[in-house]
Amino acid sequence: MATIKELNLNGAKRDVDADAERMLLSVLRDDLDLTGCKYGCGEGSCGACTVLIDGQPVRSCTTRVGGVEGKPIRTIEDLAKDGKLHPLQKAFLEVGALQCGYCTSGMLLSAAALLAKTPEPSRDEIVRFMNGNICRCGVYPRIVSAIEHAAKAMKGDKP
């Protein structure tokens, strides 16, 4: 069996000793103690385990770690910088776009990918892009509003 020895994780090389066939979620949580991404459905349908690979949202519960060796992987632990919350994190807090918080890291990373690709998305673009990230608490309107607020804040406008 092939073994992965290193991952490009959150802008740094991280040593790991993982079977290439293991799921990325398992390696992140169990081997590297990065517990921000959550195990939800285990089928890639809910989005709780979302990470960014090459800037694209990917479900880590269905992604084999061997397939991402050498690629830049970003987890929720990397969203805030130097102790300062990312505008998306601030907006989620301000708007109240989280309740239980289980889906929040996946929502935030998917939203970060959207805003990197489309800095001023329409409401319809946000809804379409975020489709597949499931919030069991049902705060979808507030999630969309938070993404709109963050887009404005990142542009320099007041939300």
mmCIF file of C-alpha atoms in Angstrom:
data_model
loop_
_atom_site.group_PDB
_atom_site.id
_atom_site.type_symbol
_atom_site.label_atom_id
_atom_site.label_comp_id
_atom_site.label_asym_id
_atom_site.label_seq_id
_atom_site.Cartn_x
_atom_site.Cartn_y
_atom_site.Cartn_z
ATOM 1 C CA MET A 1 0.000 0.000 0.000
ATOM 2 C CA ALA A 2 1.156 3.502 -0.819
ATOM 3 C CA THR A 3 1.793 5.819 2.101
ATOM 4 C CA ILE A 4 1.486 9.593 2.170
ATOM 5 C CA LYS A 5 4.270 11.247 4.163
ATOM 6 C CA GLU A 6 3.508 14.945 3.718
ATOM 7 C CA LEU A 7 0.564 17.235 3.023
ATOM 8 C CA ASN A 8 0.520 20.863 1.906
ATOM 9 C CA LEU A 9 -1.868 22.019 4.607
ATOM 10 C CA ASN A 10 -2.892 25.591 5.417
ATOM 11 C CA GLY A 11 0.176 27.009 3.721
ATOM 12 C CA ALA A 12 2.723 24.729 5.403
ATOM 13 C CA LYS A 13 4.131 21.273 4.880
ATOM 14 C CA ARG A 14 2.790 18.841 7.481
ATOM 15 C CA ASP A 15 4.315 15.446 8.142
ATOM 16 C CA VAL A 16 1.866 12.588 8.110
ATOM 17 C CA ASP A 17 2.077 8.817 7.838
ATOM 18 C CA ALA A 18 -1.173 7.749 6.211
ATOM 19 C CA ASP A 19 -2.300 5.033 3.858
ATOM 20 C CA ALA A 20 -3.086 6.743 0.543
ATOM 21 C CA GLU A 21 -6.518 5.077 0.487
ATOM 22 C CA ARG A 22 -7.703 6.687 3.724
ATOM 23 C CA MET A 23 -10.200 9.501 3.547
ATOM 24 C CA LEU A 24 -8.799 13.000 3.962
ATOM 25 C CA LEU A 25 -11.313 13.761 6.726
ATOM 26 C CA SER A 26 -9.965 10.903 8.815
ATOM 27 C CA VAL A 27 -6.358 12.011 8.358
ATOM 28 C CA LEU A 28 -7.170 15.638 9.211
ATOM 29 C CA ARG A 29 -9.155 14.802 12.333
ATOM 30 C CA ASP A 30 -7.451 11.679 13.652
ATOM 31 C CA ASP A 31 -3.812 12.169 12.643
ATOM 32 C CA LEU A 32 -3.414 15.953 12.554
ATOM 33 C CA ASP A 33 -5.939 16.976 15.243
ATOM 34 C CA LEU A 34 -7.674 19.418 12.880
ATOM 35 C CA THR A 35 -11.229 18.909 14.060
ATOM 36 C CA GLY A 36 -12.876 21.923 12.413
ATOM 37 C CA CYS A 37 -14.269 19.904 9.528
ATOM 38 C CA LYS A 38 -16.967 17.561 10.735
ATOM 39 C CA TYR A 39 -18.136 14.081 9.871
ATOM 40 C CA GLY A 40 -21.728 14.466 8.751
ATOM 41 C CA CYS A 41 -23.135 12.015 6.253
ATOM 42 C CA GLY A 42 -19.988 10.176 5.165
ATOM 43 C CA GLU A 43 -21.259 10.288 1.581
ATOM 44 C CA GLY A 44 -20.200 13.761 0.435
ATOM 45 C CA SER A 45 -23.758 15.061 0.452
ATOM 46 C CA CYS A 46 -24.041 17.372 3.471
ATOM 47 C CA GLY A 47 -20.917 19.553 3.230
ATOM 48 C CA ALA A 48 -19.971 19.458 6.930
ATOM 49 C CA CYS A 49 -16.538 18.081 5.980
ATOM 50 C CA THR A 50 -15.787 20.666 3.275
ATOM 51 C CA VAL A 51 -12.179 21.767 2.809
ATOM 52 C CA LEU A 52 -10.606 23.744 -0.020
ATOM 53 C CA ILE A 53 -8.239 21.974 -2.383
ATOM 54 C CA ASP A 54 -6.627 24.252 -4.936
ATOM 55 C CA GLY A 55 -9.216 26.821 -3.783
ATOM 56 C CA GLN A 56 -12.169 24.591 -4.650
ATOM 57 C CA PRO A 57 -14.624 23.192 -2.103
ATOM 58 C CA VAL A 58 -14.180 19.440 -1.749
ATOM 59 C CA ARG A 59 -15.879 16.923 0.527
ATOM 60 C CA SER A 60 -13.083 15.449 2.619
ATOM 61 C CA CYS A 61 -15.168 12.439 3.701
ATOM 62 C CA THR A 62 -15.075 11.036 0.162
ATOM 63 C CA THR A 63 -11.629 12.280 -0.901
ATOM 64 C CA ARG A 64 -8.741 9.846 -0.612
ATOM 65 C CA VAL A 65 -5.687 11.457 0.926
ATOM 66 C CA GLY A 66 -3.502 9.974 -1.824
ATOM 67 C CA GLY A 67 -5.385 12.055 -4.390
ATOM 68 C CA VAL A 68 -4.470 15.349 -2.751
ATOM 69 C CA GLU A 69 -0.803 14.772 -2.045
ATOM 70 C CA GLY A 70 1.124 17.907 -3.047
ATOM 71 C CA LYS A 71 -2.029 19.979 -3.581
ATOM 72 C CA PRO A 72 -2.758 22.982 -1.351
ATOM 73 C CA ILE A 73 -5.364 22.021 1.232
ATOM 74 C CA ARG A 74 -7.067 24.677 3.348
ATOM 75 C CA THR A 75 -9.151 23.920 6.404
ATOM 76 C CA ILE A 76 -11.306 26.139 8.592
ATOM 77 C CA GLU A 77 -8.385 26.461 11.002
ATOM 78 C CA ASP A 78 -6.695 28.659 8.374
ATOM 79 C CA LEU A 79 -9.549 31.101 7.724
ATOM 80 C CA ALA A 80 -8.785 33.548 10.543
ATOM 81 C CA LYS A 81 -5.368 35.196 10.282
ATOM 82 C CA ASP A 82 -3.186 36.505 13.087
ATOM 83 C CA GLY A 83 -6.033 36.200 15.575
ATOM 84 C CA LYS A 84 -8.327 38.289 13.372
ATOM 85 C CA LEU A 85 -11.559 36.767 12.114
ATOM 86 C CA HIS A 86 -12.148 36.560 8.374
ATOM 87 C CA PRO A 87 -14.978 38.848 7.162
ATOM 88 C CA LEU A 88 -17.116 35.751 6.588
ATOM 89 C CA GLN A 89 -16.657 34.634 10.176
ATOM 90 C CA LYS A 90 -17.539 38.119 11.410
ATOM 91 C CA ALA A 91 -20.620 38.257 9.206
ATOM 92 C CA PHE A 92 -21.826 34.817 10.323
ATOM 93 C CA LEU A 93 -21.574 35.985 13.933
ATOM 94 C CA GLU A 94 -23.164 39.387 13.326
ATOM 95 C CA VAL A 95 -26.078 38.015 11.311
ATOM 96 C CA GLY A 96 -26.591 34.966 13.516
ATOM 97 C CA ALA A 97 -26.011 32.551 10.658
ATOM 98 C CA LEU A 98 -25.255 29.631 12.929
ATOM 99 C CA GLN A 99 -27.109 27.774 15.590
ATOM 100 C CA CYS A 100 -25.652 24.406 16.470
ATOM 101 C CA GLY A 101 -22.525 25.218 14.442
ATOM 102 C CA TYR A 102 -22.047 21.739 13.006
ATOM 103 C CA CYS A 103 -22.295 22.860 9.371
ATOM 104 C CA THR A 104 -20.562 26.204 9.895
ATOM 105 C CA SER A 105 -16.988 25.313 8.916
ATOM 106 C CA GLY A 106 -18.170 23.744 5.666
ATOM 107 C CA MET A 107 -20.438 26.707 4.972
ATOM 108 C CA LEU A 108 -17.625 29.184 5.630
ATOM 109 C CA LEU A 109 -15.129 27.418 3.372
ATOM 110 C CA SER A 110 -17.650 27.033 0.559
ATOM 111 C CA ALA A 111 -18.540 30.712 0.909
ATOM 112 C CA ALA A 112 -14.840 31.643 0.881
ATOM 113 C CA ALA A 113 -14.420 29.749 -2.391
ATOM 114 C CA LEU A 114 -17.445 31.534 -3.846
ATOM 115 C CA LEU A 115 -16.207 34.996 -2.872
ATOM 116 C CA ALA A 116 -12.727 34.251 -4.213
ATOM 117 C CA LYS A 117 -14.300 33.323 -7.547
ATOM 118 C CA THR A 118 -17.152 35.854 -7.555
ATOM 119 C CA PRO A 119 -16.478 38.820 -5.232
ATOM 120 C CA GLU A 120 -19.940 40.339 -5.761
ATOM 121 C CA PRO A 121 -22.317 37.401 -6.129
ATOM 122 C CA SER A 122 -26.037 37.863 -6.570
ATOM 123 C CA ARG A 123 -28.395 36.236 -4.101
ATOM 124 C CA ASP A 124 -29.213 33.575 -6.724
ATOM 125 C CA GLU A 125 -25.504 32.872 -7.278
ATOM 126 C CA ILE A 126 -24.999 32.438 -3.534
ATOM 127 C CA VAL A 127 -27.940 30.049 -3.248
ATOM 128 C CA ARG A 128 -26.785 28.016 -6.254
ATOM 129 C CA PHE A 129 -23.167 27.821 -5.092
ATOM 130 C CA MET A 130 -24.075 26.914 -1.524
ATOM 131 C CA ASN A 131 -26.545 24.245 -2.634
ATOM 132 C CA GLY A 132 -25.384 20.983 -1.128
ATOM 133 C CA ASN A 133 -24.127 22.496 2.119
ATOM 134 C CA ILE A 134 -26.870 21.364 4.451
ATOM 135 C CA CYS A 135 -27.860 23.215 7.622
ATOM 136 C CA ARG A 136 -30.133 21.083 9.734
ATOM 137 C CA CYS A 137 -31.077 24.100 11.849
ATOM 138 C CA GLY A 138 -32.497 25.760 8.737
ATOM 139 C CA VAL A 139 -30.853 29.171 8.960
ATOM 140 C CA TYR A 140 -30.379 29.415 5.197
ATOM 141 C CA PRO A 141 -31.730 32.980 4.858
ATOM 142 C CA ARG A 142 -29.228 34.175 7.479
ATOM 143 C CA ILE A 143 -26.386 32.259 5.817
ATOM 144 C CA VAL A 144 -27.142 33.946 2.492
ATOM 145 C CA SER A 145 -27.391 37.313 4.254
ATOM 146 C CA ALA A 146 -24.045 36.729 6.008
ATOM 147 C CA ILE A 147 -22.349 35.946 2.690
ATOM 148 C CA GLU A 148 -23.821 39.130 1.197
ATOM 149 C CA HIS A 149 -22.567 41.139 4.192
ATOM 150 C CA ALA A 150 -19.101 39.596 3.960
ATOM 151 C CA ALA A 151 -18.907 40.339 0.220
ATOM 152 C CA LYS A 152 -19.666 43.997 0.938
ATOM 153 C CA ALA A 153 -17.173 44.116 3.800
ATOM 154 C CA MET A 154 -14.465 42.549 1.661
ATOM 155 C CA LYS A 155 -15.167 45.097 -1.061
ATOM 156 C CA GLY A 156 -14.836 47.885 1.513
ATOM 157 C CA ASP A 157 -18.537 48.789 1.686
ATOM 158 C CA LYS A 158 -20.401 48.707 4.952
ATOM 159 C CA PRO A 159 -22.914 45.858 5.072
#
